[in-house]
Amino acid sequence: MNDWVRAKVVGKHTWAEGLYSLQFEAPIADYIAGQYVKIALDIEGERVGRPYSLVNAPQDRPLEIYFNEVPQGPLTPPLSALDLGDEVWMTARASGIFTLDTVKSADDLWLFATGTGLGVYLSILRTRDPWERFKRVFLVHGVRLSADLAYAETLNNIATQYGERFTYLPAVSREHCSGTLAGRITDLLEDGQLETRLGATIDPATSHVMLCGNSAMIKDAKIFLEARGLARHSRHTPGHYTTEQYH
């Protein structure tokens, strides 16, 4: 059973149509970058909750989530309609193992995200862990339209701080946009464009890969990675790639 606490909305940003971030004040326990909380509203006598990765680093406040509105969904339409000062329910403790604490150090850390899967990496990248344990970090963010690319200021700040050790590469699948790759992440992996563009190779001897986003991307990426000799990571069996998906 979840232990719920009240969380007050203290910030809201609309990135594009149906794409939001919300910031909260809430008394939750300490957590590890990469973990998630459940957010809930009481709707027609029922508490409806869903998991959302935390975007802020554990040492920072307010707490922040990044999500897209599902028009026919039970939770995200009322969630996106919240105003400053409104309250939601939040789990008192964060959960999840999509973290770096059991991952072995390597030369390269590859972070693949689709859509709002970007958020969890912003939390991880604003801690010391990836920069103390990996020489280079590649963040690849796949979206349908360039309007869905978010958090540019945060990404620029990370790039400024870590220079050539950090590379951010957006991939846009439904329109051509300057400075991005055109296509789906998994197609760009299969045809070699992605590694060529980044000047690096995904290899089990030098790489750890994290996957967060839609289930189709994760499924296809796993096939690609395992064909390269990468094994799935777990706390009990260290491997070369880690996955996160909520559906």
PDB file of N, CA and C in Angstrom, residues 105-176:
ATOM      1  N   SER A 105      31.363   1.234 -13.882  1.00  0.00           N
ATOM      2  CA  SER A 105      31.937   2.344 -14.638  1.00  0.00           C
ATOM      3  C   SER A 105      32.377   1.865 -16.018  1.00  0.00           C
ATOM      4  N   ALA A 106      32.361   2.781 -16.987  1.00  0.00           N
ATOM      5  CA  ALA A 106      32.778   2.458 -18.344  1.00  0.00           C
ATOM      6  C   ALA A 106      33.288   3.735 -19.015  1.00  0.00           C
ATOM      7  N   ASP A 107      33.767   3.591 -20.237  1.00  0.00           N
ATOM      8  CA  ASP A 107      34.210   4.778 -20.966  1.00  0.00           C
ATOM      9  C   ASP A 107      33.021   5.655 -21.349  1.00  0.00           C
ATOM     10  N   ASP A 108      31.972   5.015 -21.892  1.00  0.00           N
ATOM     11  CA  ASP A 108      30.867   5.777 -22.468  1.00  0.00           C
ATOM     12  C   ASP A 108      29.539   5.403 -21.818  1.00  0.00           C
ATOM     13  N   LEU A 109      28.741   6.430 -21.520  1.00  0.00           N
ATOM     14  CA  LEU A 109      27.372   6.243 -21.054  1.00  0.00           C
ATOM     15  C   LEU A 109      26.446   6.763 -22.141  1.00  0.00           C
ATOM     16  N   TRP A 110      25.611   5.864 -22.667  1.00  0.00           N
ATOM     17  CA  TRP A 110      24.653   6.204 -23.711  1.00  0.00           C
ATOM     18  C   TRP A 110      23.259   6.298 -23.090  1.00  0.00           C
ATOM     19  N   LEU A 111      22.590   7.418 -23.288  1.00  0.00           N
ATOM     20  CA  LEU A 111      21.260   7.649 -22.737  1.00  0.00           C
ATOM     21  C   LEU A 111      20.288   7.854 -23.894  1.00  0.00           C
ATOM     22  N   PHE A 112      19.370   6.903 -24.092  1.00  0.00           N
ATOM     23  CA  PHE A 112      18.386   6.994 -25.161  1.00  0.00           C
ATOM     24  C   PHE A 112      17.007   7.265 -24.560  1.00  0.00           C
ATOM     25  N   ALA A 113      16.344   8.293 -25.074  1.00  0.00           N
ATOM     26  CA  ALA A 113      15.006   8.655 -24.594  1.00  0.00           C
ATOM     27  C   ALA A 113      14.098   8.939 -25.765  1.00  0.00           C
ATOM     28  N   THR A 114      12.821   8.600 -25.602  1.00  0.00           N
ATOM     29  CA  THR A 114      11.801   9.121 -26.502  1.00  0.00           C
ATOM     30  C   THR A 114      10.829   9.948 -25.674  1.00  0.00           C
ATOM     31  N   GLY A 115      10.351  11.050 -26.262  1.00  0.00           N
ATOM     32  CA  GLY A 115       9.349  11.879 -25.601  1.00  0.00           C
ATOM     33  C   GLY A 115       9.758  12.340 -24.224  1.00  0.00           C
ATOM     34  N   THR A 116       8.846  12.171 -23.269  1.00  0.00           N
ATOM     35  CA  THR A 116       9.096  12.641 -21.905  1.00  0.00           C
ATOM     36  C   THR A 116      10.074  11.752 -21.142  1.00  0.00           C
ATOM     37  N   GLY A 117      10.542  10.672 -21.777  1.00  0.00           N
ATOM     38  CA  GLY A 117      11.610   9.877 -21.176  1.00  0.00           C
ATOM     39  C   GLY A 117      12.880  10.677 -20.942  1.00  0.00           C
ATOM     40  N   LEU A 118      12.976  11.838 -21.569  1.00  0.00           N
ATOM     41  CA  LEU A 118      14.124  12.721 -21.345  1.00  0.00           C
ATOM     42  C   LEU A 118      14.272  13.110 -19.885  1.00  0.00           C
ATOM     43  N   GLY A 119      13.139  13.297 -19.191  1.00  0.00           N
ATOM     44  CA  GLY A 119      13.159  13.891 -17.855  1.00  0.00           C
ATOM     45  C   GLY A 119      14.057  13.187 -16.876  1.00  0.00           C
ATOM     46  N   VAL A 120      14.020  11.872 -16.845  1.00  0.00           N
ATOM     47  CA  VAL A 120      14.795  11.123 -15.866  1.00  0.00           C
ATOM     48  C   VAL A 120      16.293  11.366 -16.042  1.00  0.00           C
ATOM     49  N   TYR A 121      16.734  11.554 -17.279  1.00  0.00           N
ATOM     50  CA  TYR A 121      18.164  11.778 -17.515  1.00  0.00           C
ATOM     51  C   TYR A 121      18.619  13.147 -17.022  1.00  0.00           C
ATOM     52  N   LEU A 122      17.711  14.118 -17.025  1.00  0.00           N
ATOM     53  CA  LEU A 122      18.083  15.437 -16.514  1.00  0.00           C
ATOM     54  C   LEU A 122      18.396  15.369 -15.026  1.00  0.00           C
ATOM     55  N   SER A 123      17.682  14.507 -14.308  1.00  0.00           N
ATOM     56  CA  SER A 123      17.987  14.298 -12.896  1.00  0.00           C
ATOM     57  C   SER A 123      19.360  13.650 -12.731  1.00  0.00           C
ATOM     58  N   ILE A 124      19.609  12.593 -13.484  1.00  0.00           N
ATOM     59  CA  ILE A 124      20.875  11.861 -13.389  1.00  0.00           C
ATOM     60  C   ILE A 124      22.055  12.750 -13.768  1.00  0.00           C
ATOM     61  N   LEU A 125      21.904  13.520 -14.849  1.00  0.00           N
ATOM     62  CA  LEU A 125      23.017  14.332 -15.359  1.00  0.00           C
ATOM     63  C   LEU A 125      23.356  15.511 -14.455  1.00  0.00           C
ATOM     64  N   ARG A 126      22.443  15.875 -13.559  1.00  0.00           N
ATOM     65  CA  ARG A 126      22.725  16.977 -12.634  1.00  0.00           C
ATOM     66  C   ARG A 126      23.245  16.479 -11.289  1.00  0.00           C
ATOM     67  N   THR A 127      23.722  15.227 -11.278  1.00  0.00           N
ATOM     68  CA  THR A 127      24.448  14.698 -10.118  1.00  0.00           C
ATOM     69  C   THR A 127      25.893  14.445 -10.531  1.00  0.00           C
ATOM     70  N   ARG A 128      26.745  14.115  -9.582  1.00  0.00           N
ATOM     71  CA  ARG A 128      28.158  13.870  -9.884  1.00  0.00           C
ATOM     72  C   ARG A 128      28.407  12.490 -10.464  1.00  0.00           C
ATOM     73  N   ASP A 129      27.464  11.575 -10.232  1.00  0.00           N
ATOM     74  CA  ASP A 129      27.704  10.170 -10.535  1.00  0.00           C
ATOM     75  C   ASP A 129      28.159   9.902 -11.973  1.00  0.00           C
ATOM     76  N   PRO A 130      27.434  10.347 -12.999  1.00  0.00           N
ATOM     77  CA  PRO A 130      27.883  10.015 -14.358  1.00  0.00           C
ATOM     78  C   PRO A 130      29.232  10.606 -14.713  1.00  0.00           C
ATOM     79  N   TRP A 131      29.546  11.761 -14.138  1.00  0.00           N
ATOM     80  CA  TRP A 131      30.783  12.451 -14.509  1.00  0.00           C
ATOM     81  C   TRP A 131      31.989  11.898 -13.763  1.00  0.00           C
ATOM     82  N   GLU A 132      31.762  11.228 -12.668  1.00  0.00           N
ATOM     83  CA  GLU A 132      32.863  10.594 -11.932  1.00  0.00           C
ATOM     84  C   GLU A 132      33.156   9.190 -12.446  1.00  0.00           C
ATOM     85  N   ARG A 133      32.205   8.580 -13.171  1.00  0.00           N
ATOM     86  CA  ARG A 133      32.349   7.172 -13.517  1.00  0.00           C
ATOM     87  C   ARG A 133      32.389   6.879 -15.007  1.00  0.00           C
ATOM     88  N   PHE A 134      32.157   7.915 -15.840  1.00  0.00           N
ATOM     89  CA  PHE A 134      32.204   7.731 -17.283  1.00  0.00           C
ATOM     90  C   PHE A 134      33.007   8.874 -17.905  1.00  0.00           C
ATOM     91  N   LYS A 135      33.722   8.558 -18.968  1.00  0.00           N
ATOM     92  CA  LYS A 135      34.525   9.580 -19.630  1.00  0.00           C
ATOM     93  C   LYS A 135      33.671  10.466 -20.531  1.00  0.00           C
ATOM     94  N   ARG A 136      32.681   9.837 -21.196  1.00  0.00           N
ATOM     95  CA  ARG A 136      31.817  10.586 -22.109  1.00  0.00           C
ATOM     96  C   ARG A 136      30.365  10.180 -21.882  1.00  0.00           C
ATOM     97  N   VAL A 137      29.462  11.139 -22.128  1.00  0.00           N
ATOM     98  CA  VAL A 137      28.028  10.873 -22.016  1.00  0.00           C
ATOM     99  C   VAL A 137      27.351  11.339 -23.302  1.00  0.00           C
ATOM    100  N   PHE A 138      26.590  10.428 -23.915  1.00  0.00           N
ATOM    101  CA  PHE A 138      25.826  10.744 -25.114  1.00  0.00           C
ATOM    102  C   PHE A 138      24.336  10.658 -24.781  1.00  0.00           C
ATOM    103  N   LEU A 139      23.628  11.747 -24.974  1.00  0.00           N
ATOM    104  CA  LEU A 139      22.183  11.782 -24.733  1.00  0.00           C
ATOM    105  C   LEU A 139      21.475  11.940 -26.074  1.00  0.00           C
ATOM    106  N   VAL A 140      20.670  10.936 -26.430  1.00  0.00           N
ATOM    107  CA  VAL A 140      19.924  10.953 -27.694  1.00  0.00           C
ATOM    108  C   VAL A 140      18.438  11.012 -27.368  1.00  0.00           C
ATOM    109  N   HIS A 141      17.765  12.027 -27.877  1.00  0.00           N
ATOM    110  CA  HIS A 141      16.353  12.260 -27.551  1.00  0.00           C
ATOM    111  C   HIS A 141      15.525  12.193 -28.822  1.00  0.00           C
ATOM    112  N   GLY A 142      14.636  11.226 -28.913  1.00  0.00           N
ATOM    113  CA  GLY A 142      13.789  11.071 -30.074  1.00  0.00           C
ATOM    114  C   GLY A 142      12.402  11.651 -29.856  1.00  0.00           C
ATOM    115  N   VAL A 143      11.955  12.484 -30.791  1.00  0.00           N
ATOM    116  CA  VAL A 143      10.614  13.078 -30.751  1.00  0.00           C
ATOM    117  C   VAL A 143      10.017  13.032 -32.152  1.00  0.00           C
ATOM    118  N   ARG A 144       8.714  13.267 -32.246  1.00  0.00           N
ATOM    119  CA  ARG A 144       8.063  13.300 -33.556  1.00  0.00           C
ATOM    120  C   ARG A 144       8.281  14.635 -34.251  1.00  0.00           C
ATOM    121  N   LEU A 145       8.115  15.728 -33.497  1.00  0.00           N
ATOM    122  CA  LEU A 145       8.203  17.079 -34.048  1.00  0.00           C
ATOM    123  C   LEU A 145       9.208  17.897 -33.260  1.00  0.00           C
ATOM    124  N   SER A 146       9.846  18.853 -33.911  1.00  0.00           N
ATOM    125  CA  SER A 146      10.854  19.666 -33.237  1.00  0.00           C
ATOM    126  C   SER A 146      10.260  20.468 -32.084  1.00  0.00           C
ATOM    127  N   ALA A 147       8.956  20.781 -32.146  1.00  0.00           N
ATOM    128  CA  ALA A 147       8.308  21.517 -31.057  1.00  0.00           C
ATOM    129  C   ALA A 147       8.311  20.724 -29.764  1.00  0.00           C
ATOM    130  N   ASP A 148       8.483  19.405 -29.867  1.00  0.00           N
ATOM    131  CA  ASP A 148       8.474  18.552 -28.676  1.00  0.00           C
ATOM    132  C   ASP A 148       9.839  18.467 -27.993  1.00  0.00           C
ATOM    133  N   LEU A 149      10.840  19.150 -28.523  1.00  0.00           N
ATOM    134  CA  LEU A 149      12.147  19.207 -27.865  1.00  0.00           C
ATOM    135  C   LEU A 149      12.068  20.224 -26.734  1.00  0.00           C
ATOM    136  N   ALA A 150      12.454  19.812 -25.531  1.00  0.00           N
ATOM    137  CA  ALA A 150      12.269  20.646 -24.344  1.00  0.00           C
ATOM    138  C   ALA A 150      13.561  20.735 -23.531  1.00  0.00           C
ATOM    139  N   TYR A 151      13.521  21.595 -22.524  1.00  0.00           N
ATOM    140  CA  TYR A 151      14.612  21.761 -21.563  1.00  0.00           C
ATOM    141  C   TYR A 151      15.928  22.196 -22.220  1.00  0.00           C
ATOM    142  N   ALA A 152      15.830  23.056 -23.238  1.00  0.00           N
ATOM    143  CA  ALA A 152      17.034  23.504 -23.936  1.00  0.00           C
ATOM    144  C   ALA A 152      18.006  24.215 -22.994  1.00  0.00           C
ATOM    145  N   GLU A 153      17.493  25.054 -22.113  1.00  0.00           N
ATOM    146  CA  GLU A 153      18.372  25.795 -21.206  1.00  0.00           C
ATOM    147  C   GLU A 153      19.120  24.844 -20.267  1.00  0.00           C
ATOM    148  N   THR A 154      18.408  23.858 -19.729  1.00  0.00           N
ATOM    149  CA  THR A 154      19.054  22.884 -18.846  1.00  0.00           C
ATOM    150  C   THR A 154      20.131  22.115 -19.590  1.00  0.00           C
ATOM    151  N   LEU A 155      19.837  21.687 -20.792  1.00  0.00           N
ATOM    152  CA  LEU A 155      20.806  20.934 -21.589  1.00  0.00           C
ATOM    153  C   LEU A 155      22.008  21.798 -21.946  1.00  0.00           C
ATOM    154  N   ASN A 156      21.779  23.057 -22.269  1.00  0.00           N
ATOM    155  CA  ASN A 156      22.895  23.961 -22.560  1.00  0.00           C
ATOM    156  C   ASN A 156      23.777  24.165 -21.338  1.00  0.00           C
ATOM    157  N   ASN A 157      23.173  24.246 -20.160  1.00  0.00           N
ATOM    158  CA  ASN A 157      23.962  24.407 -18.939  1.00  0.00           C
ATOM    159  C   ASN A 157      24.841  23.186 -18.680  1.00  0.00           C
ATOM    160  N   ILE A 158      24.298  21.993 -18.921  1.00  0.00           N
ATOM    161  CA  ILE A 158      25.088  20.767 -18.747  1.00  0.00           C
ATOM    162  C   ILE A 158      26.235  20.752 -19.754  1.00  0.00           C
ATOM    163  N   ALA A 159      25.946  21.124 -21.005  1.00  0.00           N
ATOM    164  CA  ALA A 159      26.980  21.152 -22.035  1.00  0.00           C
ATOM    165  C   ALA A 159      28.072  22.154 -21.698  1.00  0.00           C
ATOM    166  N   THR A 160      27.685  23.295 -21.167  1.00  0.00           N
ATOM    167  CA  THR A 160      28.672  24.311 -20.782  1.00  0.00           C
ATOM    168  C   THR A 160      29.555  23.803 -19.646  1.00  0.00           C
ATOM    169  N   GLN A 161      28.956  23.106 -18.696  1.00  0.00           N
ATOM    170  CA  GLN A 161      29.704  22.625 -17.544  1.00  0.00           C
ATOM    171  C   GLN A 161      30.678  21.503 -17.891  1.00  0.00           C
ATOM    172  N   TYR A 162      30.280  20.612 -18.809  1.00  0.00           N
ATOM    173  CA  TYR A 162      31.096  19.421 -19.045  1.00  0.00           C
ATOM    174  C   TYR A 162      31.749  19.366 -20.426  1.00  0.00           C
ATOM    175  N   GLY A 163      31.484  20.353 -21.256  1.00  0.00           N
ATOM    176  CA  GLY A 163      32.208  20.498 -22.505  1.00  0.00           C
ATOM    177  C   GLY A 163      32.132  19.274 -23.403  1.00  0.00           C
ATOM    178  N   GLU A 164      33.291  18.849 -23.916  1.00  0.00           N
ATOM    179  CA  GLU A 164      33.342  17.758 -24.885  1.00  0.00           C
ATOM    180  C   GLU A 164      32.978  16.401 -24.287  1.00  0.00           C
ATOM    181  N   ARG A 165      32.869  16.328 -22.985  1.00  0.00           N
ATOM    182  CA  ARG A 165      32.478  15.058 -22.372  1.00  0.00           C
ATOM    183  C   ARG A 165      30.986  14.773 -22.562  1.00  0.00           C
ATOM    184  N   PHE A 166      30.211  15.772 -22.932  1.00  0.00           N
ATOM    185  CA  PHE A 166      28.765  15.618 -23.070  1.00  0.00           C
ATOM    186  C   PHE A 166      28.320  15.981 -24.473  1.00  0.00           C
ATOM    187  N   THR A 167      27.525  15.092 -25.089  1.00  0.00           N
ATOM    188  CA  THR A 167      26.942  15.371 -26.397  1.00  0.00           C
ATOM    189  C   THR A 167      25.452  15.093 -26.348  1.00  0.00           C
ATOM    190  N   TYR A 168      24.673  16.076 -26.751  1.00  0.00           N
ATOM    191  CA  TYR A 168      23.216  15.934 -26.857  1.00  0.00           C
ATOM    192  C   TYR A 168      22.850  15.898 -28.330  1.00  0.00           C
ATOM    193  N   LEU A 169      22.102  14.868 -28.726  1.00  0.00           N
ATOM    194  CA  LEU A 169      21.715  14.729 -30.124  1.00  0.00           C
ATOM    195  C   LEU A 169      20.217  14.449 -30.223  1.00  0.00           C
ATOM    196  N   PRO A 170      19.425  15.407 -30.700  1.00  0.00           N
ATOM    197  CA  PRO A 170      17.998  15.145 -30.906  1.00  0.00           C
ATOM    198  C   PRO A 170      17.761  14.444 -32.241  1.00  0.00           C
ATOM    199  N   ALA A 171      16.736  13.597 -32.263  1.00  0.00           N
ATOM    200  CA  ALA A 171      16.322  12.914 -33.487  1.00  0.00           C
ATOM    201  C   ALA A 171      14.835  13.174 -33.686  1.00  0.00           C
ATOM    202  N   VAL A 172      14.476  13.735 -34.822  1.00  0.00           N
ATOM    203  CA  VAL A 172      13.088  14.120 -35.105  1.00  0.00           C
ATOM    204  C   VAL A 172      12.570  13.236 -36.236  1.00  0.00           C
ATOM    205  N   SER A 173      11.451  12.562 -36.011  1.00  0.00           N
ATOM    206  CA  SER A 173      11.028  11.531 -36.961  1.00  0.00           C
ATOM    207  C   SER A 173      10.028  11.997 -38.011  1.00  0.00           C
ATOM    208  N   ARG A 174       9.295  13.100 -37.767  1.00  0.00           N
ATOM    209  CA  ARG A 174       8.215  13.454 -38.690  1.00  0.00           C
ATOM    210  C   ARG A 174       8.416  14.769 -39.413  1.00  0.00           C
ATOM    211  N   GLU A 175       9.572  15.386 -39.250  1.00  0.00           N
ATOM    212  CA  GLU A 175       9.883  16.577 -40.020  1.00  0.00           C
ATOM    213  C   GLU A 175      11.403  16.757 -40.032  1.00  0.00           C
ATOM    214  N   HIS A 176      11.890  17.507 -41.004  1.00  0.00           N
ATOM    215  CA  HIS A 176      13.325  17.784 -41.069  1.00  0.00           C
ATOM    216  C   HIS A 176      13.604  19.067 -40.288  1.00  0.00           C
TER     217      HIS A 176
END
